[in-house]
Coordinates of C-alpha atoms and ligand atoms in Angstrom, one line a residue:
X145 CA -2.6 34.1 -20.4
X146 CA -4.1 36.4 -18.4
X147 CA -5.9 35.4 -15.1
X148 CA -9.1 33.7 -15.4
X149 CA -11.9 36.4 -15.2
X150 CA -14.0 33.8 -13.0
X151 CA -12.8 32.8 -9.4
X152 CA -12.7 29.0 -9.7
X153 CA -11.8 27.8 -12.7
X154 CA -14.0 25.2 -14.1
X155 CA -13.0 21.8 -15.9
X156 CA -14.8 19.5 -18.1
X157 CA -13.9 16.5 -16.5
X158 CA -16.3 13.6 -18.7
X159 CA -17.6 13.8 -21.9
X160 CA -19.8 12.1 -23.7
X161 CA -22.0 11.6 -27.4
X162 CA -25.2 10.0 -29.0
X163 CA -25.9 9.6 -32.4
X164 CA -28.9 7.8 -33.5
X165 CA -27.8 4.6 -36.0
X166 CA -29.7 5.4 -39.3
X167 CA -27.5 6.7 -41.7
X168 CA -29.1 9.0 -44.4
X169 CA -27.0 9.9 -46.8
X170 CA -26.9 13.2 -50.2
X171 CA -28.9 10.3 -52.7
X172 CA -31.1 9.2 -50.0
X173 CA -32.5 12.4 -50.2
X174 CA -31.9 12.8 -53.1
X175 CA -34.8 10.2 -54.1
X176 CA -36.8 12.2 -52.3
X177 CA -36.2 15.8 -52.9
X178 CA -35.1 17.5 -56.0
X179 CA -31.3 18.0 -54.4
X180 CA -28.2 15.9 -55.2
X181 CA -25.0 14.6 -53.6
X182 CA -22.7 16.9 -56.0
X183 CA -25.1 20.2 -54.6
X184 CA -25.0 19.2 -50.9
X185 CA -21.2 18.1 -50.8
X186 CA -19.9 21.4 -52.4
X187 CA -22.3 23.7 -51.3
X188 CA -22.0 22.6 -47.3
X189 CA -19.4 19.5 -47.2
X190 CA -21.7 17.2 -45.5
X191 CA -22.3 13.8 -46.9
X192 CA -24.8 12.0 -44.6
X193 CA -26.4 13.3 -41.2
X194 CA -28.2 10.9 -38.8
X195 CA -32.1 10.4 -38.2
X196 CA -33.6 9.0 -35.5
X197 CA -36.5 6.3 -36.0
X198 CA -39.5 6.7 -35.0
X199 CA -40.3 7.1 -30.7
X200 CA -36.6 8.1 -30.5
X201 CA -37.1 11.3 -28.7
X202 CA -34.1 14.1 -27.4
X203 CA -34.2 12.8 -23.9
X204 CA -33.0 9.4 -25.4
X205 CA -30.1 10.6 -27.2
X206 CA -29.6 13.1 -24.1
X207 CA -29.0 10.3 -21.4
X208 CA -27.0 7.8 -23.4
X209 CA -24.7 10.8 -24.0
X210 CA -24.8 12.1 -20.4
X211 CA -24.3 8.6 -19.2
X212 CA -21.0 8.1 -21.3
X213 CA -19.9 11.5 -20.0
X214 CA -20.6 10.8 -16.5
X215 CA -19.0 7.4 -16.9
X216 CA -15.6 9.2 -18.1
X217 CA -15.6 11.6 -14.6
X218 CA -16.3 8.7 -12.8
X219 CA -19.5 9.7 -11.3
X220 CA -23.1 8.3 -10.9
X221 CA -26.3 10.4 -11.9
X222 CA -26.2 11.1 -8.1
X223 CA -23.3 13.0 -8.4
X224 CA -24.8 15.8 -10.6
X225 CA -26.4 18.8 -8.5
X226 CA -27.9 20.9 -11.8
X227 CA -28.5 20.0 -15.3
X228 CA -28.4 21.9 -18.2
X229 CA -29.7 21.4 -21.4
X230 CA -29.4 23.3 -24.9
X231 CA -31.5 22.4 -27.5
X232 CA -33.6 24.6 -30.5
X233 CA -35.7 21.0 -30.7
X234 CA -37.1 20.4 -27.2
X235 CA -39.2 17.1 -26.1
X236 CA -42.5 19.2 -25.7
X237 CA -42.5 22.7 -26.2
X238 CA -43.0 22.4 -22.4
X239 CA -41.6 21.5 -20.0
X240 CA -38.3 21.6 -20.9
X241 CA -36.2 18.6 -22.1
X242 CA -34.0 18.9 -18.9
X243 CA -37.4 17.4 -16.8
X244 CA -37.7 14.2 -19.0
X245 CA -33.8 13.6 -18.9
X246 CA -33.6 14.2 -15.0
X247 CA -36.3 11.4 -14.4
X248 CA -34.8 8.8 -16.9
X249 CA -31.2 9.5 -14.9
X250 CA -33.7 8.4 -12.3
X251 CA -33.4 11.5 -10.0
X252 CA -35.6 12.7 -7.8
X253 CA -34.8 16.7 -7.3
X254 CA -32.1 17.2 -8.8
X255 CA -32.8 21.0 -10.2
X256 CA -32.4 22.1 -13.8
X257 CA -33.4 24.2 -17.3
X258 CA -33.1 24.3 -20.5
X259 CA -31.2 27.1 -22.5
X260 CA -32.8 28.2 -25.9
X261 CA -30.0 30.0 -27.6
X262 CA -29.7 27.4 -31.1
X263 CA -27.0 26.9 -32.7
X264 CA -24.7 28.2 -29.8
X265 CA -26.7 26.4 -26.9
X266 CA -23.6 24.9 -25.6
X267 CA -21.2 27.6 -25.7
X268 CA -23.9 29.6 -23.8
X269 CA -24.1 26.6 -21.0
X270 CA -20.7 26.9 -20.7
X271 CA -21.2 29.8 -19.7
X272 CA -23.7 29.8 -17.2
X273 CA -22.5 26.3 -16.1
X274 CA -19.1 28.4 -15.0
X275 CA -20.9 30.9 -13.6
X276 CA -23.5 28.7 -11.2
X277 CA -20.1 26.6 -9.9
X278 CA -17.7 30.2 -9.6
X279 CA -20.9 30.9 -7.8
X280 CA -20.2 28.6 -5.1
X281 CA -23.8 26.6 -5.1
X282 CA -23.3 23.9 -7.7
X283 CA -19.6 21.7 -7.6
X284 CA -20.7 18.9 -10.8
X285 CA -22.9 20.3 -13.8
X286 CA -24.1 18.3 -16.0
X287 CA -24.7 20.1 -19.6
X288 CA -26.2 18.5 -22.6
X289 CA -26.8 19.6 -25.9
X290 CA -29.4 17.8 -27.7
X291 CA -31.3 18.0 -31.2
X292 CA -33.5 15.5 -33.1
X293 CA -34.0 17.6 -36.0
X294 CA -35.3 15.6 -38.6
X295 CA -38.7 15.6 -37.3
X296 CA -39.2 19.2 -38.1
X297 CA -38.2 19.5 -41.4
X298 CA -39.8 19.8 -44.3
X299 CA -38.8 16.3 -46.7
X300 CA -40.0 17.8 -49.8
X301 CA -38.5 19.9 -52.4
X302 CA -40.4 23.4 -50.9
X303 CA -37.7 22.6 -48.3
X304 CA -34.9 21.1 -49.5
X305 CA -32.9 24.6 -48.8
X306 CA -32.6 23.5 -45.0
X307 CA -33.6 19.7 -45.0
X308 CA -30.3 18.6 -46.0
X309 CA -28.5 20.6 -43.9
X310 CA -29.2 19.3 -40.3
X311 CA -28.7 16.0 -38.4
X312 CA -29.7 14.4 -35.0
X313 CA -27.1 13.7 -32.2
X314 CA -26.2 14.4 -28.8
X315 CA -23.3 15.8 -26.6
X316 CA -22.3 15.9 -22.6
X317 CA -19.8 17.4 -20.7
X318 CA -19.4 17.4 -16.9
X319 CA -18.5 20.7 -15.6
X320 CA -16.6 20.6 -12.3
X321 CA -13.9 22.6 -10.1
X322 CA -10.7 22.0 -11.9
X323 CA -8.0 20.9 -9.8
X324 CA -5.2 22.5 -11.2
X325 CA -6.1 26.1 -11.5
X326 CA -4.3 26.0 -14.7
X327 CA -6.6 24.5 -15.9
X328 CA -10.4 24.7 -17.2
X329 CA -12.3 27.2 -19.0
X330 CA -10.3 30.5 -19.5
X331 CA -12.8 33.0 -20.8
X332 CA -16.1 32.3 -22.4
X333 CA -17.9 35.3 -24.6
X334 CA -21.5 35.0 -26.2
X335 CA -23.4 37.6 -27.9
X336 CA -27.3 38.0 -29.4
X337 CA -28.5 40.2 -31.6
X338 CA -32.2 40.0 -31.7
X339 CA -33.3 41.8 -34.9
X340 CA -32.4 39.0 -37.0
X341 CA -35.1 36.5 -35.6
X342 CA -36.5 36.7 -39.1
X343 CA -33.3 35.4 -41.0
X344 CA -33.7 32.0 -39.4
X345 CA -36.1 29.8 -36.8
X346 CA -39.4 27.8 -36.4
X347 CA -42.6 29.9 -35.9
X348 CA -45.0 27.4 -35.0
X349 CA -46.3 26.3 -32.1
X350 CA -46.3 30.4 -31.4
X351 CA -47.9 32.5 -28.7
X352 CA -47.8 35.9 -30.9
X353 CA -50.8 37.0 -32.3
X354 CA -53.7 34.7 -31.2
X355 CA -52.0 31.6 -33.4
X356 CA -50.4 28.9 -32.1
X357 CA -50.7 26.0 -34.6
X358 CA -53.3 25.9 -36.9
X359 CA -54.1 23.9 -39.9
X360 CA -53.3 26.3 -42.3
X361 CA -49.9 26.7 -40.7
X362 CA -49.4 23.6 -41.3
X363 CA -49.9 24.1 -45.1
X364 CA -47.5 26.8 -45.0
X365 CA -45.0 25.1 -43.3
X366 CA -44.5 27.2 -40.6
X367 CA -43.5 24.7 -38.3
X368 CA -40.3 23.6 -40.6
X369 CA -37.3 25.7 -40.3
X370 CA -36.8 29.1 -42.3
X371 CA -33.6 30.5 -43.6
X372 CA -31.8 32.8 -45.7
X373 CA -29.4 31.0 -45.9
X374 CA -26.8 34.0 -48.2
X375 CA -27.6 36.6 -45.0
X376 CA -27.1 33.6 -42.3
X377 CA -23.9 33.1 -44.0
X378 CA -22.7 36.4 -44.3
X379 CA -23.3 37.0 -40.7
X380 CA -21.5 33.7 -39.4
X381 CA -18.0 34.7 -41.3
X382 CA -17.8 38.2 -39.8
X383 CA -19.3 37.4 -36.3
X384 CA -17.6 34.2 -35.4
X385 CA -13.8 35.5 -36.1
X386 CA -15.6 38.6 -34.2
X387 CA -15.7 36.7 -31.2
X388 CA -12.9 34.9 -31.2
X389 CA -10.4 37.4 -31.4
X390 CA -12.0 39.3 -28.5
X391 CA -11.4 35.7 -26.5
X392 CA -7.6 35.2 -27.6
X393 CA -7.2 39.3 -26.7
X394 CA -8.5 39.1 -23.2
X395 CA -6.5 36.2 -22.9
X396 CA -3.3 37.9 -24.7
X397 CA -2.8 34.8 -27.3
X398 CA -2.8 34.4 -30.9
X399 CA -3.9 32.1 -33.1
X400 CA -0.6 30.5 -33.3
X401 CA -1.1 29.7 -29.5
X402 CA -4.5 27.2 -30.1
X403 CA -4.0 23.3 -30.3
X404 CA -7.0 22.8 -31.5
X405 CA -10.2 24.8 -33.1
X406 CA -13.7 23.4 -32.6
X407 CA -15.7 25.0 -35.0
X408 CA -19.6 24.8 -35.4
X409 CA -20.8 22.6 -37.9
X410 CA -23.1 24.7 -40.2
X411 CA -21.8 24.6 -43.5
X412 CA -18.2 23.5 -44.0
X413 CA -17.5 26.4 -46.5
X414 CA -18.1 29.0 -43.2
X415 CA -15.5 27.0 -41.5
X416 CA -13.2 27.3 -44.6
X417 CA -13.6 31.0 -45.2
X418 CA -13.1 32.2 -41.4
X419 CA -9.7 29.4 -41.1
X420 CA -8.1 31.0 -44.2
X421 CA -9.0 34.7 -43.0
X422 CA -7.4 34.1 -39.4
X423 CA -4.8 32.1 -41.2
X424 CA -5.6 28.9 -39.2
X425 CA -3.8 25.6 -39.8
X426 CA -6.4 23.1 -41.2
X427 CA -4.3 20.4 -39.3
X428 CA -5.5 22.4 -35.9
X429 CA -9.4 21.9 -37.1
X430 CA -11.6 18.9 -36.4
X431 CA -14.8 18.5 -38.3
X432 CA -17.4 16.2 -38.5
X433 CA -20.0 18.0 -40.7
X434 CA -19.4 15.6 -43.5
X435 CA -21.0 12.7 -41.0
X436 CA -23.5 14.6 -39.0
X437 CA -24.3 17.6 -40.7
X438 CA -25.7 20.4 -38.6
X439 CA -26.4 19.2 -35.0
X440 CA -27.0 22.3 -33.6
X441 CA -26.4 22.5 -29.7
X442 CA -25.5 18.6 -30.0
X443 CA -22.5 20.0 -32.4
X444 CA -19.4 21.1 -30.2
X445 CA -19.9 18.4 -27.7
X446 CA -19.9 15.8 -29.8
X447 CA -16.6 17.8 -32.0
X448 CA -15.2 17.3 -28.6
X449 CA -16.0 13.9 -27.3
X450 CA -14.7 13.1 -30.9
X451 CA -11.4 14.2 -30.3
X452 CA -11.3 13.5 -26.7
X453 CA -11.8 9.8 -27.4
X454 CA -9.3 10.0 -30.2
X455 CA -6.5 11.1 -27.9
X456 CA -6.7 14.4 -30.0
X457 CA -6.4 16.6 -26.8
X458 CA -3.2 16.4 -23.9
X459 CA -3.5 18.4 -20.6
X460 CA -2.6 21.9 -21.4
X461 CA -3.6 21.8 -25.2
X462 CA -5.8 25.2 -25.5
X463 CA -9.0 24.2 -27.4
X464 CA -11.3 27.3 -28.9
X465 CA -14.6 26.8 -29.9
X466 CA -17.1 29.2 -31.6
X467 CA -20.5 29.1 -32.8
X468 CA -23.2 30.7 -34.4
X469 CA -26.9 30.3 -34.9
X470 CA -30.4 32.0 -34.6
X471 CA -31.1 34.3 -32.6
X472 CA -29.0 35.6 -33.7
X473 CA -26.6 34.0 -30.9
X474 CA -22.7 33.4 -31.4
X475 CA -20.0 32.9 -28.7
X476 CA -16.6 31.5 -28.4
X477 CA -15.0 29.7 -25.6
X478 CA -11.8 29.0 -25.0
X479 CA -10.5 26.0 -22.8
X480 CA -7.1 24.4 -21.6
X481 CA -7.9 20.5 -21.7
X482 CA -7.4 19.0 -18.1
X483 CA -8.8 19.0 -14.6
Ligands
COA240 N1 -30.4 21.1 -53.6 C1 -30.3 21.6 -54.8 N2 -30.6 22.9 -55.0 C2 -30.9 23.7 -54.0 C3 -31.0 23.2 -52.7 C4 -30.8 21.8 -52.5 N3 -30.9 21.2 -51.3 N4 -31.3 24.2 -51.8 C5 -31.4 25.3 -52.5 N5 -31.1 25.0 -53.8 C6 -31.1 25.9 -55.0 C7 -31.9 27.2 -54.7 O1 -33.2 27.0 -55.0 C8 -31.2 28.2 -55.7 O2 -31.7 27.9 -57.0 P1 -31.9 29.1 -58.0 O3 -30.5 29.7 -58.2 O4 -32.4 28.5 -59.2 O5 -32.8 30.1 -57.3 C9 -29.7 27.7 -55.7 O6 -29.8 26.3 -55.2 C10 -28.9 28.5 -54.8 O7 -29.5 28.7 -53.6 P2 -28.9 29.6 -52.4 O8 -29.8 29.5 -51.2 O9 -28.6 30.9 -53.0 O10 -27.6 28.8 -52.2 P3 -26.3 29.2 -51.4 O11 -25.1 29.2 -52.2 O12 -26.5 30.4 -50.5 O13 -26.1 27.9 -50.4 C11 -26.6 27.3 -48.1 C12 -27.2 27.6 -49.5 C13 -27.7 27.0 -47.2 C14 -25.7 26.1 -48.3 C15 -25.8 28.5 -47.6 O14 -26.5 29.7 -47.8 C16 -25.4 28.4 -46.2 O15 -24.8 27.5 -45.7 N6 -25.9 29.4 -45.4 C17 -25.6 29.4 -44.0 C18 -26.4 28.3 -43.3 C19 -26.2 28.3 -41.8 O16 -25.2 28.6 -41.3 N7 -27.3 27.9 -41.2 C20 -27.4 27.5 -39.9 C21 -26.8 28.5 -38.9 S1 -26.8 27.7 -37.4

């Protein structure tokens, strides 16, 4: 591998994961949407996602996930000198979810933000998390990614077409100096192309225009997720494979060279395609789509913590994780496990 583009290589030394208990699964929707379990499961793979009950909010899931990670470095909220937090489904549309999590891990100043990049909210915080300890200001990051989901969609059959597709839950890594320079977060690319904002995304509340929300946009439901779904999908096989190959080139690896691939969790079929494209063992893939569905930014943390806690990943094993989502916003990061 070649040397680490960023001066001090950064590990993930705790992680972490919340999902909220209710099980809902294909025919629970199914009772209440014109959908079915055969449609979902072979269309997407996924076979029950998680809701939160009601007062449940994303800070909730946030810190029981952040306190399992910090539990696993060893560390006390204390410990943490910035947060980070992606999420596409924020507490209030402000301020940002990062504020209600820092006061309910009871800190006073601890400084933080928010990252709005969907669907690839975490692979962008690893990013910037690298970049603000390289920096030489921060030494333990906290970075969440969070989404309670099911709030915002639209439980009737005018939105069935993204309703069963996305799930609740939470993810946490600590991001610290690694120890061993080995180690840590090799090389971490994300891209955006902002001229497909109308392929995907929630309008409302909106500051464009003189509307923010309105009762008519309530009756046009444009506060529930849109999609076209086809065009999403076409761009997700070509972009994320994109990506990834400029990671393993900058890196000088091939695909024979990853232990394990984390993809992101939007519709097992994408997963599928772009494995059997790049020739990818299916042995080397973890998935959890088929119990979560889409989490959004809560979906490669908790991929990870998943495998972490499963003794899945050794010290040296190079992980790669990719994702895509609106924005459009895709990135892949790759990682050698230890500190
Ligand atoms: N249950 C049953 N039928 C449904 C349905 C549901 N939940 N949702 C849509 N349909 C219907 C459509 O109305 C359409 O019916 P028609 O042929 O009579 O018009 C038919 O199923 C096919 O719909 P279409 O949207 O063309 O399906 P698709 O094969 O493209 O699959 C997705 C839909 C969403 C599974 C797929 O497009 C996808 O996964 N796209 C990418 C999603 C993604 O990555 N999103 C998030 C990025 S972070």
């Amino acid at each position: 591998m070649t040397a680490n583009r960023h001066i001090v290589p950064v590990a993930m030394t705790g992680t972490g994961m919340a999902v909220p208990p209710r099980v809902v699964t294909n025919d629970d929707l199914s009772k209440i949407m014109d959908t079915s379990d055969e449609w979902i499961r072979q269309r997407t793979g996924i076979e029950e996602r998680r809701h939160v009950d009601e007062g449940v909010t994303p800070s909730d899931l946030a810190l029981e996930a952040s306190q399992k990670a910090l539990a696993a470095a060893g560390l006390k909220p204390t410990d943490i000198d910035f947060i980070l937090v992606a999420t596409l489904s924020p507490e209030q549309f402000f301020p940002g979810t990062c504020s209600f999590l820092q006061a309910k891990l009871g800190l006073d100043t601890t400084p933080g933000l928010d990252i709005r990049a969907q669907c690839s909210g975490f692979v962008y915080g690893l990013e910037v998390g690298q970049a603000l300890i390289a920096s030489g200001q921060y030494k333990r990051i906290l970075l969440v990614g969070v989404e309670i989901q099911s709030v915002a969609l639209d439980m009737t059959d005018r939105g069935r077409d993204t309703a069963v597709l996305f799930g609740d839950a939470a993810g946490a890594v600590i991001l610290e100096p690694a120890k061993n320079p080995e180690f840590g977060i090799r090389r971490v690319i994300t891209r955006l192309e902002g001229k497909h904002t109308d392929k995907l995304g929630v309008v409302y509340p909106s500051a464009v225009g003189g509307r923010w929300i309105k009762e008519e946009h309530l009756k046009t439901a444009g506060h529930n997720p849109y999609m076209d779904g086809r065009f999403v999908f076409k761009n997700a096989v070509s972009r994320m494979p994109e990506v990834i190959n400029e990671v393993l080139k900058d890196q000088n690896l091939g695909v024979a060279d990853i232990d394990l691939w984390l993809f992101h969790q939007a519709n097992l079929r994408i997963n599928e395609y772009i494995s059997l494209g790049m020739k990818i063992p299916p042995e080397k893939i973890y998935n959890n789509i088929h119990k979560y569905g889409n989490t959004s930014a809560a979906t490669i943390p908790t991929l990870l913590d998943e495998c972490v806690r499963a003794g899945r990943v050794k010290p040296g094993d190079k992980i790669m994780m990719t994702a895509f989502g609106a924005g459009f916003t895709w990135g892949a990061a790759l990682v050698v496990w230890g500190a």
